[in-house]
Amino acid sequence: MQTLLNLLAAIALLVWGTHIVRTGVLRVFGANLRQILRRSVGTRSGAFLAGIGVTGLLQSSTATALLTSSFVGQGLVTTAAALAVMLGADVGTALMAQVLSLKLSWLAPLLIIVGVAVFLSRRNERAGQVGRIGLGLGIMILALQLIVQATAPLTQAAGVKVLLSQLSGDALLDVLLGALLSVLCYSSLAVVLLTAALAASNVIAVPVALALVLGANLGGGLVAVVTTLNADPITRRVPAGNLLAKAISCALALAVLPTALPWIHYLGSDPQRLILNFHLAFNVLLAAIFLPFVAPLGRVVDHWLPAKPIAELPGLPRHLDPIALATPALAIANAARESIRLADVVQEMVVGLVTVLRTNDFQLAEALRKRDDEIDRLYTAIKLYLTQVSREALEAREAKRWADIIQFTINMEHAGDIIERVMLDVAEKKIQHNLSFSDAGMSEIEDLHRHLLANLKLAVAVFLNGDLKSAQHLIAQKIAFRELEMQYADSHLQRLSGNTPQSIETSSLHLDLIADFKRMNSLFCSVAYPILESAGVLAKTRVVDAAAQPFPADEPRTI
């Protein structure tokens, strides 16, 4: 029993080490991996090589499948190009299995010690995540050693021999078992390494190990399919196409395996090396067979999983891919894209606002007021999406961006609420009574509106690029807007003193509008403050230090 527990613990440690490496790589290189994949899909060979490289870093073809599925779902990559990436990902996994099977016993303790020390001392920095990757690699190497040690006593147990003898009776059953193990472990790489270790210890025969490896490859494709079951059909195309290619290849391999067994031994005299070489050869042949046909295969999958019709309900998110949550950098980029959609809706409401004020169009006012529901839906979706991103997993730069997106969406949502309330006031105080502003008053409102709209556009640009000069210009525009607001409020009061009838009738609404414009402008311009604060050019207060100001001797000093 103790030996069995040791083996299970070693297997669990192998799976955990794979998870640590995958998570660490995504946190450190997530954005770069995304760029590599997007830039390399122009040709089939480029996409194939990108799949090999990215999977070599992630230690998981499943993680690569989820990344590429996300790109296909967003329309950034075609299905055919993504399938070429996945063929490279499968070869990359096989190559990593070769590397991890080398005699690296001396490296495991070094990686674990250094990895733990770096991770604990610099947890929230990029170096800490690199230490995490080293820790995961060390755990994987150590787990493989423990598996070899734990399986040695099992080769002598009579019960184990009887159980394993049942596996060798049906190759199809062994394939299904390998697929099941891959799904349970969430890693085909771990199952292949485990199978090679068991074969090296003579716990299982080579034919059984070969069938288990085929099953592990099939299970690796099945893991991505299961993970994306709840995604939209476009996102599910890549895992489905990859699984289809693997299923066809496994069926062909099973058919020729009995005939090919006498020649299989040419792949290596050592059982472990033989199994790993067979795994690599299988994936290379898989790529050689299907790489020329990724375009027709992509068309088949596209037809098999057609896109859903666009939902009629406005305000539903388009870029908040749940699969990308495993990659914080990608998830934050998705949230930023959705935030721009939110700002676009606010901009459309701001544009329509002046038309309502000029024409007393009640239907347009109602339509603009209802668009606030669209803003609320987008805001809620973005907020809930970002709360699913672990802030502990973010680097300082990503954590700052996370906070900036949250604040930006909050401000946009508040601006939408202001416009909704303005529409209600306009309908009640102006449209129902068929009132109009004076020519001078309307001219001032339109001038403020032009400045407000320009500042909103500039605020969106600052949110996107984080440029310091643009942020400084935005704050300068905020100050100019405040001065303009005070000037126009004073002009309106002067018209009231002159008993201008239209100004008297719309006075309350006019002053409320000017104040609401000022509030919205402050919300838009606040996007600049985090950038100015990071650059160290933001003053803590605009109030002049009273203690430093001279007071006349005969006047009381009051603050």
Coordinates of C-alpha atoms in Angstrom, one line a residue:
M1 CA 0.0 0.0 0.0
Q2 CA 2.8 2.4 0.8
T3 CA 4.4 1.8 -2.5
L4 CA 1.2 2.5 -4.3
L5 CA 0.7 5.7 -2.4
N6 CA 4.3 6.8 -3.2
L7 CA 3.5 6.2 -6.9
L8 CA 0.3 8.1 -6.9
A9 CA 2.0 11.0 -5.0
A10 CA 4.8 11.0 -7.6
I11 CA 2.2 11.1 -10.4
A12 CA 0.4 14.0 -8.7
L13 CA 3.7 15.8 -8.3
L14 CA 4.4 15.4 -12.0
V15 CA 1.0 16.9 -12.9
W16 CA 1.4 19.7 -10.4
G17 CA 4.9 20.5 -11.8
T18 CA 3.4 20.7 -15.3
H19 CA 0.7 23.1 -14.0
I20 CA 3.3 25.3 -12.3
V21 CA 5.4 25.7 -15.4
R22 CA 2.4 26.4 -17.6
T23 CA 1.1 29.0 -15.2
G24 CA 4.4 30.7 -14.7
V25 CA 5.1 30.9 -18.5
L26 CA 1.7 32.4 -19.2
R27 CA 2.2 35.0 -16.5
V28 CA 5.6 36.0 -17.7
F29 CA 5.4 35.6 -21.4
G30 CA 1.6 35.6 -22.0
A31 CA 1.5 38.8 -24.0
N32 CA 4.6 37.9 -26.0
L33 CA 3.3 34.4 -26.8
R34 CA 0.1 36.1 -28.0
Q35 CA 2.1 38.3 -30.4
I36 CA 4.2 35.4 -31.6
L37 CA 1.2 33.4 -32.5
R38 CA -0.6 36.3 -34.2
R39 CA 2.5 37.3 -36.3
S40 CA 3.4 33.7 -37.3
V41 CA 0.1 32.5 -38.8
G42 CA 0.7 34.0 -42.2
T43 CA 2.1 30.8 -43.6
R44 CA 1.5 27.2 -42.6
S45 CA 5.2 26.6 -41.9
G46 CA 5.4 29.7 -39.7
A47 CA 2.3 28.7 -37.8
F48 CA 3.7 25.2 -37.4
L49 CA 7.0 26.5 -36.0
A50 CA 5.2 28.9 -33.7
G51 CA 3.2 26.1 -32.3
I52 CA 6.4 24.1 -31.5
G53 CA 8.1 27.1 -29.8
V54 CA 5.1 28.2 -27.7
T55 CA 4.3 24.7 -26.6
G56 CA 7.9 24.1 -25.7
L57 CA 7.6 27.0 -23.2
L58 CA 4.1 26.1 -22.0
Q59 CA 4.8 22.4 -21.5
S60 CA 1.2 21.9 -22.7
S61 CA -0.4 21.6 -26.1
T62 CA -3.8 22.2 -24.4
A63 CA -2.7 25.6 -23.2
T64 CA -1.6 26.4 -26.8
A65 CA -5.0 25.2 -28.1
L66 CA -6.8 27.5 -25.7
L67 CA -4.7 30.5 -26.8
T68 CA -5.3 29.9 -30.5
S69 CA -9.0 29.1 -29.9
S70 CA -9.3 32.5 -28.3
F71 CA -7.8 34.2 -31.3
V72 CA -10.1 32.3 -33.7
G73 CA -13.1 33.3 -31.5
Q74 CA -12.1 37.0 -31.8
G75 CA -11.6 36.7 -35.6
L76 CA -7.8 37.4 -35.3
V77 CA -6.7 34.0 -36.8
T78 CA -8.3 31.7 -39.3
T79 CA -9.3 28.1 -38.3
A80 CA -6.8 26.7 -40.8
A81 CA -3.9 28.7 -39.4
A82 CA -4.8 27.7 -35.9
L83 CA -4.9 24.0 -36.9
A84 CA -1.4 24.4 -38.3
V85 CA -0.3 25.9 -34.9
M86 CA -1.8 22.9 -33.2
L87 CA 0.1 20.4 -35.3
G88 CA 3.3 22.2 -34.2
A89 CA 2.1 22.2 -30.6
D90 CA 1.8 18.4 -30.7
V91 CA 5.3 18.1 -32.0
G92 CA 6.5 20.6 -29.3
T93 CA 5.0 18.5 -26.6
A94 CA 6.8 15.4 -27.9
L95 CA 10.1 17.3 -28.0
M96 CA 9.7 18.4 -24.4
A97 CA 9.0 14.8 -23.4
Q98 CA 12.4 14.0 -24.9
V99 CA 14.1 16.7 -22.9
L100 CA 12.5 15.9 -19.6
S101 CA 13.4 12.2 -19.9
L102 CA 17.2 13.0 -19.9
K103 CA 19.3 12.1 -16.9
L104 CA 18.9 15.4 -15.1
S105 CA 18.8 14.2 -11.5
W106 CA 21.5 16.7 -10.5
L107 CA 19.4 19.6 -11.9
A108 CA 16.2 18.9 -10.0
P109 CA 17.4 20.0 -6.5
L110 CA 19.2 23.0 -8.0
L111 CA 16.1 24.2 -9.8
I112 CA 13.8 23.7 -6.8
I113 CA 16.1 25.5 -4.3
V114 CA 16.8 28.5 -6.6
G115 CA 13.1 28.6 -7.8
V116 CA 11.7 28.7 -4.3
A117 CA 14.2 31.3 -3.1
V118 CA 13.5 33.6 -6.1
F119 CA 9.8 33.1 -6.1
L120 CA 9.3 33.8 -2.3
S121 CA 11.7 36.8 -2.3
R122 CA 10.3 38.5 -5.5
R123 CA 6.8 37.0 -5.8
N124 CA 5.1 40.0 -7.4
E125 CA 7.9 40.7 -9.9
R126 CA 8.7 39.1 -13.2
A127 CA 11.8 37.4 -11.7
G128 CA 9.6 35.7 -9.1
Q129 CA 7.5 34.1 -11.9
V130 CA 10.7 33.0 -13.6
G131 CA 11.6 31.4 -10.3
R132 CA 8.2 29.7 -10.4
I133 CA 9.0 28.2 -13.8
G134 CA 12.3 26.9 -12.6
L135 CA 10.5 25.4 -9.5
G136 CA 8.0 23.6 -11.7
L137 CA 10.7 22.1 -14.0
G138 CA 12.6 20.9 -10.9
I139 CA 9.4 19.3 -9.5
M140 CA 8.7 17.6 -12.9
I141 CA 12.2 16.1 -13.0
L142 CA 12.1 15.0 -9.4
A143 CA 8.6 13.4 -9.9
L144 CA 10.0 11.3 -12.8
Q145 CA 12.7 10.0 -10.5
L146 CA 10.2 9.2 -7.8
I147 CA 8.0 7.4 -10.3
V148 CA 11.0 5.2 -11.4
Q149 CA 11.8 4.5 -7.7
A150 CA 8.2 3.7 -6.8
T151 CA 7.5 1.4 -9.7
A152 CA 10.5 -0.8 -9.0
P153 CA 8.8 -2.8 -6.2
L154 CA 5.6 -3.1 -8.2
T155 CA 7.3 -5.2 -10.8
Q156 CA 7.6 -8.0 -8.2
A157 CA 4.0 -7.8 -6.9
A158 CA 1.9 -10.7 -8.1
G159 CA -1.4 -8.7 -8.0
V160 CA 0.1 -6.0 -10.1
K161 CA 1.3 -8.5 -12.7
V162 CA -2.1 -9.9 -13.0
L163 CA -3.7 -6.5 -13.3
L164 CA -1.2 -5.3 -16.0
S165 CA -1.6 -8.5 -17.9
Q166 CA -5.2 -7.6 -18.5
L167 CA -4.1 -4.4 -20.2
S168 CA -2.1 -6.2 -22.9
G169 CA -5.1 -8.0 -24.1
D170 CA -6.9 -5.2 -26.0
A171 CA -5.0 -2.4 -27.7
L172 CA -8.2 -0.3 -28.1
L173 CA -8.9 -0.6 -24.3
D174 CA -5.4 0.6 -23.7
V175 CA -5.9 3.6 -26.0
L176 CA -9.1 4.5 -24.1
L177 CA -7.3 4.2 -20.8
G178 CA -4.5 6.5 -21.9
A179 CA -7.1 9.0 -23.1
L180 CA -8.9 8.8 -19.8
L181 CA -5.7 9.3 -17.8
S182 CA -4.8 12.4 -19.9
V183 CA -8.2 14.0 -19.3
L184 CA -8.0 13.2 -15.5
C185 CA -4.4 14.6 -15.3
Y186 CA -5.2 17.5 -17.7
S187 CA -1.9 16.8 -19.4
S188 CA -0.9 14.4 -22.1
L189 CA 2.7 15.2 -21.5
A190 CA 2.5 13.9 -17.9
V191 CA 0.8 10.6 -19.1
V192 CA 3.5 10.1 -21.8
L193 CA 6.3 10.6 -19.3
L194 CA 4.6 8.3 -16.8
T195 CA 4.1 5.6 -19.4
A196 CA 7.8 5.8 -20.5
A197 CA 8.8 5.5 -16.8
L198 CA 6.6 2.5 -16.3
A199 CA 7.9 0.8 -19.4
A200 CA 11.5 1.5 -18.4
S201 CA 10.8 -0.3 -15.0
N202 CA 9.2 -3.2 -16.9
V203 CA 5.9 -2.6 -15.1
I204 CA 4.1 -2.6 -18.5
A205 CA 5.0 -4.2 -21.8
V206 CA 6.1 -2.2 -24.8
P207 CA 2.9 -2.9 -26.8
V208 CA 0.8 -1.7 -23.9
A209 CA 2.9 1.4 -23.5
L210 CA 2.6 2.2 -27.2
A211 CA -1.2 2.0 -27.1
L212 CA -1.2 4.2 -23.9
V213 CA 0.8 6.8 -25.7
L214 CA -1.7 6.8 -28.6
G215 CA -4.4 7.2 -26.0
A216 CA -2.5 10.0 -24.3
N217 CA -2.3 11.9 -27.7
L218 CA -6.0 11.4 -28.2
G219 CA -6.8 12.5 -24.6
G220 CA -4.7 15.6 -25.1
G221 CA -7.0 16.7 -27.9
L222 CA -10.0 15.7 -25.8
V223 CA -8.9 17.9 -22.9
A224 CA -9.1 21.1 -25.0
V225 CA -12.5 20.0 -26.4
V226 CA -13.9 19.5 -22.9
T227 CA -12.4 22.8 -21.7
T228 CA -14.2 24.7 -24.5
L229 CA -17.6 23.0 -24.3
N230 CA -19.3 26.1 -23.0
A231 CA -17.6 28.5 -25.4
D232 CA -19.1 29.8 -28.6
P233 CA -18.9 27.5 -31.7
I234 CA -16.2 29.6 -33.4
T235 CA -13.9 29.1 -30.3
R236 CA -14.6 25.4 -30.3
R237 CA -13.4 24.9 -33.9
V238 CA -9.7 24.5 -33.2
P239 CA -10.0 21.9 -30.4
A240 CA -12.6 20.0 -32.5
G241 CA -10.4 20.0 -35.7
N242 CA -7.3 19.0 -33.7
L243 CA -9.2 16.1 -32.0
L244 CA -10.5 15.0 -35.4
A245 CA -7.0 14.9 -36.9
K246 CA -5.7 13.0 -33.8
A247 CA -8.6 10.5 -33.9
I248 CA -8.0 9.7 -37.5
S249 CA -4.2 9.3 -36.9
C250 CA -4.8 7.1 -33.8
A251 CA -7.2 4.9 -35.8
L252 CA -4.6 4.5 -38.6
A253 CA -1.8 3.8 -36.1
L254 CA -3.9 1.2 -34.3
A255 CA -4.6 -0.6 -37.6
V256 CA -0.9 -0.8 -38.6
L257 CA 0.6 -1.3 -35.0
P258 CA 0.4 -5.1 -35.0
T259 CA 2.2 -5.3 -38.3
A260 CA 4.7 -2.6 -37.4
L261 CA 5.7 -4.1 -34.0
P262 CA 8.7 -6.0 -35.3
W263 CA 10.1 -2.7 -36.7
I264 CA 9.2 -0.6 -33.7
H265 CA 12.3 -1.7 -31.8
Y266 CA 14.4 0.2 -34.3
L267 CA 13.2 3.4 -32.5
G268 CA 15.4 2.5 -29.5
S269 CA 16.8 -0.5 -27.5
D270 CA 15.8 1.1 -24.2
P271 CA 12.1 0.8 -23.5
Q272 CA 11.8 4.4 -22.2
R273 CA 13.6 5.8 -25.2
L274 CA 11.6 3.7 -27.5
I275 CA 8.3 4.9 -26.1
L276 CA 9.4 8.6 -26.3
N277 CA 10.7 8.2 -29.8
F278 CA 7.5 6.6 -30.9
H279 CA 5.6 9.5 -29.4
L280 CA 7.7 11.9 -31.3
A281 CA 7.4 9.9 -34.6
F282 CA 3.7 9.7 -34.3
N283 CA 3.3 13.5 -33.9
V284 CA 5.8 14.2 -36.7
L285 CA 3.8 11.9 -39.0
L286 CA 0.6 13.5 -37.9
A287 CA 1.9 16.9 -38.9
A288 CA 3.3 15.6 -42.2
I289 CA -0.1 14.1 -43.1
F290 CA -2.4 16.9 -42.1
L291 CA -0.3 20.1 -42.5
P292 CA -0.9 20.2 -46.3
F293 CA -4.6 19.8 -45.7
V294 CA -5.3 22.3 -42.9
A295 CA -7.3 24.5 -45.3
P296 CA -9.9 21.9 -46.2
L297 CA -9.9 20.6 -42.7
G298 CA -10.6 24.1 -41.4
R299 CA -13.5 24.4 -43.9
V300 CA -15.0 21.2 -42.7
V301 CA -14.8 22.3 -39.0
D302 CA -16.2 25.8 -39.9
H303 CA -19.1 24.1 -41.6
W304 CA -19.5 21.7 -38.7
L305 CA -19.5 24.5 -36.1
P306 CA -21.2 27.5 -37.7
A307 CA -21.1 30.9 -35.9
K308 CA -24.2 31.8 -33.9
P309 CA -26.3 34.7 -35.1
I310 CA -25.4 37.9 -33.4
A311 CA -27.6 38.4 -30.3
E312 CA -30.3 41.0 -30.6
L313 CA -29.9 42.3 -27.1
P314 CA -27.5 45.3 -27.2
G315 CA -24.7 45.6 -24.7
L316 CA -23.6 42.0 -24.7
P317 CA -19.8 41.7 -24.6
R318 CA -17.9 40.5 -27.6
H319 CA -14.3 40.3 -26.4
L320 CA -14.5 38.8 -22.9
D321 CA -13.3 35.4 -23.8
P322 CA -13.5 33.2 -20.6
I323 CA -10.7 30.9 -22.0
A324 CA -8.3 33.9 -21.9
L325 CA -8.7 34.1 -18.1
A326 CA -5.9 31.6 -17.8
T327 CA -3.6 34.1 -19.4
P328 CA -3.8 37.4 -17.3
A329 CA -2.2 39.5 -20.0
L330 CA -4.6 38.3 -22.6
A331 CA -7.6 38.7 -20.3
I332 CA -6.7 42.3 -19.5
A333 CA -6.3 43.1 -23.2
N334 CA -9.7 41.7 -23.8
A335 CA -11.2 43.8 -21.0
A336 CA -9.5 46.9 -22.4
R337 CA -11.0 46.2 -25.9
E338 CA -14.5 45.8 -24.3
S339 CA -14.0 49.0 -22.4
I340 CA -13.4 50.8 -25.7
R341 CA -16.8 49.5 -26.8
L342 CA -18.3 50.9 -23.6
A343 CA -16.7 54.3 -24.3
D344 CA -18.1 54.2 -27.9
V345 CA -21.6 53.9 -26.6
V346 CA -21.0 56.8 -24.2
Q347 CA -19.7 58.8 -27.2
E348 CA -22.8 58.0 -29.3
M349 CA -24.9 59.2 -26.3
V350 CA -22.9 62.5 -26.0
V351 CA -23.2 63.1 -29.8
G352 CA -27.0 62.6 -29.7
L353 CA -27.4 64.8 -26.6
V354 CA -26.9 68.1 -28.4
T355 CA -29.3 67.0 -31.2
V356 CA -32.0 66.5 -28.6
L357 CA -31.3 69.9 -27.0
R358 CA -31.5 71.6 -30.4
T359 CA -34.5 69.9 -31.9
N360 CA -36.6 68.7 -28.9
D361 CA -36.7 65.2 -30.4
F362 CA -38.5 63.2 -27.8
Q363 CA -38.0 59.8 -29.5
L364 CA -34.3 60.4 -29.8
A365 CA -34.2 61.4 -26.1
E366 CA -35.9 58.1 -25.2
A367 CA -33.6 56.1 -27.4
L368 CA -30.5 57.7 -25.8
R369 CA -31.9 57.2 -22.3
K370 CA -32.4 53.5 -23.0
R371 CA -28.8 53.1 -24.2
D372 CA -27.8 53.5 -20.6
D373 CA -29.0 50.0 -20.1
E374 CA -26.5 48.9 -22.7
I375 CA -23.8 50.6 -20.8
D376 CA -24.8 49.0 -17.6
R377 CA -24.7 45.5 -19.2
L378 CA -21.2 46.1 -20.6
Y379 CA -19.9 47.6 -17.4
T380 CA -21.2 44.7 -15.3
A381 CA -19.7 42.1 -17.8
I382 CA -16.3 43.8 -17.7
K383 CA -16.3 44.1 -14.0
L384 CA -17.2 40.5 -13.4
Y385 CA -14.7 39.4 -16.0
L386 CA -11.9 41.2 -14.4
T387 CA -12.8 39.9 -10.9
Q388 CA -12.1 36.4 -12.2
V389 CA -8.5 37.4 -13.0
S390 CA -6.4 36.7 -9.9
R391 CA -4.7 39.9 -8.9
E392 CA -2.0 37.9 -7.1
A393 CA -1.0 36.4 -10.4
L394 CA -0.5 39.9 -12.0
E395 CA 2.8 41.7 -12.2
A396 CA 2.9 45.3 -11.0
R397 CA 2.3 46.7 -14.5
E398 CA -0.6 44.3 -15.2
A399 CA -2.1 45.1 -11.8
K400 CA -2.0 48.8 -12.5
R401 CA -3.7 48.2 -15.9
W402 CA -6.3 46.1 -14.2
A403 CA -7.1 49.0 -11.8
D404 CA -7.1 51.5 -14.6
I405 CA -9.6 49.5 -16.6
I406 CA -11.9 49.2 -13.6
Q407 CA -11.7 53.0 -12.9
F408 CA -12.2 53.8 -16.6
T409 CA -15.4 51.7 -16.9
I410 CA -16.7 53.1 -13.6
N411 CA -16.3 56.6 -15.0
M412 CA -17.9 55.7 -18.3
E413 CA -20.9 54.1 -16.5
H414 CA -21.3 57.2 -14.3
A415 CA -21.3 59.4 -17.5
G416 CA -24.0 57.2 -19.0
D417 CA -26.1 57.7 -15.8
I418 CA -25.6 61.5 -16.1
I419 CA -26.8 61.5 -19.7
E420 CA -29.8 59.4 -18.8
R421 CA -30.8 61.8 -16.1
V422 CA -30.2 64.8 -18.4
M423 CA -32.6 63.2 -21.0
L424 CA -35.3 62.9 -18.3
D425 CA -34.8 66.5 -17.3
V426 CA -34.9 67.8 -20.9
A427 CA -38.0 65.8 -21.6
E428 CA -39.8 67.1 -18.5
K429 CA -38.6 70.7 -18.4
K430 CA -38.1 71.5 -22.1
I431 CA -39.7 69.1 -24.6
Q432 CA -43.0 68.8 -22.8
H433 CA -43.4 72.6 -22.7
N434 CA -41.9 73.1 -26.2
L435 CA -39.3 75.5 -24.8
S436 CA -36.0 76.5 -26.5
F437 CA -32.8 78.1 -25.4
S438 CA -31.9 81.6 -26.4
D439 CA -29.6 81.8 -29.4
A440 CA -26.7 82.9 -27.2
G441 CA -27.4 80.2 -24.7
M442 CA -27.7 77.4 -27.3
S443 CA -24.4 78.6 -28.9
E444 CA -22.7 78.3 -25.5
I445 CA -24.1 74.9 -24.9
E446 CA -22.9 73.7 -28.3
D447 CA -19.5 75.1 -27.7
L448 CA -19.2 73.3 -24.3
H449 CA -20.5 70.2 -26.0
R450 CA -17.8 70.4 -28.7
H451 CA -15.1 70.6 -26.0
L452 CA -16.7 67.8 -24.0
L453 CA -16.8 65.5 -27.1
A454 CA -13.2 66.3 -28.0
N455 CA -12.0 65.6 -24.4
L456 CA -13.9 62.2 -24.4
K457 CA -12.1 61.2 -27.6
L458 CA -8.7 62.3 -26.2
A459 CA -9.5 60.4 -22.9
V460 CA -10.1 57.2 -24.9
A461 CA -6.7 57.7 -26.7
V462 CA -5.0 58.3 -23.4
F463 CA -6.6 55.1 -22.0
L464 CA -5.3 53.2 -25.0
N465 CA -1.7 54.4 -25.3
G466 CA -0.9 55.8 -21.8
D467 CA 1.0 58.6 -23.4
L468 CA 2.3 61.2 -20.9
K469 CA 2.1 64.2 -23.2
S470 CA -1.5 63.3 -24.1
A471 CA -2.4 62.9 -20.5
Q472 CA -0.9 66.4 -19.7
H473 CA -2.8 67.9 -22.6
L474 CA -6.0 66.3 -21.3
I475 CA -5.6 67.9 -17.9
A476 CA -4.9 71.2 -19.6
Q477 CA -8.2 70.8 -21.5
K478 CA -10.0 70.0 -18.2
I479 CA -8.8 73.3 -16.7
A480 CA -9.8 75.2 -19.9
F481 CA -13.2 73.5 -19.8
R482 CA -13.7 74.6 -16.1
E483 CA -12.9 78.2 -17.0
L484 CA -15.2 78.1 -20.0
E485 CA -18.0 76.6 -17.8
M486 CA -17.6 79.4 -15.3
Q487 CA -17.6 82.0 -18.1
Y488 CA -20.8 80.7 -19.7
A489 CA -22.6 80.4 -16.3
D490 CA -21.8 84.0 -15.7
S491 CA -23.0 85.0 -19.2
H492 CA -26.3 83.2 -18.5
L493 CA -26.8 85.1 -15.3
Q494 CA -26.2 88.4 -17.1
R495 CA -28.9 87.4 -19.6
L496 CA -31.3 86.7 -16.7
S497 CA -30.6 90.2 -15.3
G498 CA -31.5 91.6 -18.7
N499 CA -34.9 89.8 -18.5
T500 CA -34.3 87.7 -21.7
P501 CA -37.6 85.6 -21.8
Q502 CA -36.0 82.4 -23.2
S503 CA -33.2 82.5 -20.7
I504 CA -35.7 82.9 -17.8
E505 CA -37.8 79.9 -19.0
T506 CA -34.9 77.5 -19.4
S507 CA -32.6 78.9 -16.6
S508 CA -32.8 75.9 -14.3
L509 CA -32.2 73.4 -17.1
H510 CA -29.5 75.6 -18.6
L511 CA -27.4 75.8 -15.4
D512 CA -28.0 72.1 -14.7
L513 CA -26.7 71.2 -18.1
I514 CA -23.5 73.3 -17.7
A515 CA -22.9 71.6 -14.3
D516 CA -23.6 68.1 -15.8
F517 CA -21.2 68.8 -18.7
K518 CA -18.6 69.7 -16.1
R519 CA -19.1 66.5 -14.2
M520 CA -18.9 64.4 -17.3
N521 CA -15.7 66.2 -18.4
S522 CA -14.1 65.5 -15.0
L523 CA -15.0 61.8 -15.4
F524 CA -13.5 61.7 -18.8
C525 CA -10.3 63.6 -17.9
S526 CA -9.7 61.5 -14.7
V527 CA -8.1 58.8 -17.0
A528 CA -5.0 61.0 -17.1
Y529 CA -4.3 61.1 -13.4
P530 CA -2.8 57.6 -12.9
I531 CA -0.4 58.3 -15.8
L532 CA 0.7 61.6 -14.4
E533 CA 1.0 60.1 -10.9
S534 CA 3.3 57.3 -12.2
A535 CA 5.4 59.9 -14.0
G536 CA 5.7 61.9 -10.8
V537 CA 4.3 65.1 -12.3
L538 CA 1.0 65.2 -10.5
A539 CA 0.5 67.8 -7.8
K540 CA -1.2 66.6 -4.6
T541 CA -3.5 69.7 -4.4
R542 CA -4.4 72.9 -6.3
V543 CA -4.8 74.8 -3.0
V544 CA -2.1 77.3 -2.3
D545 CA -0.5 76.8 1.1
A546 CA -2.2 79.4 3.3
A547 CA 0.6 79.4 5.8
A548 CA 3.0 80.6 3.2
Q549 CA 0.9 83.6 2.2
P550 CA 1.3 87.0 3.9
F551 CA -1.6 88.5 5.7
P552 CA -2.2 92.3 6.4
A553 CA -1.5 93.0 10.1
D554 CA -5.0 94.6 10.6
E555 CA -6.9 91.6 9.1
P556 CA -7.8 88.4 10.9
R557 CA -6.1 85.3 9.6
T558 CA -8.9 82.9 8.6
I559 CA -8.7 79.8 6.5

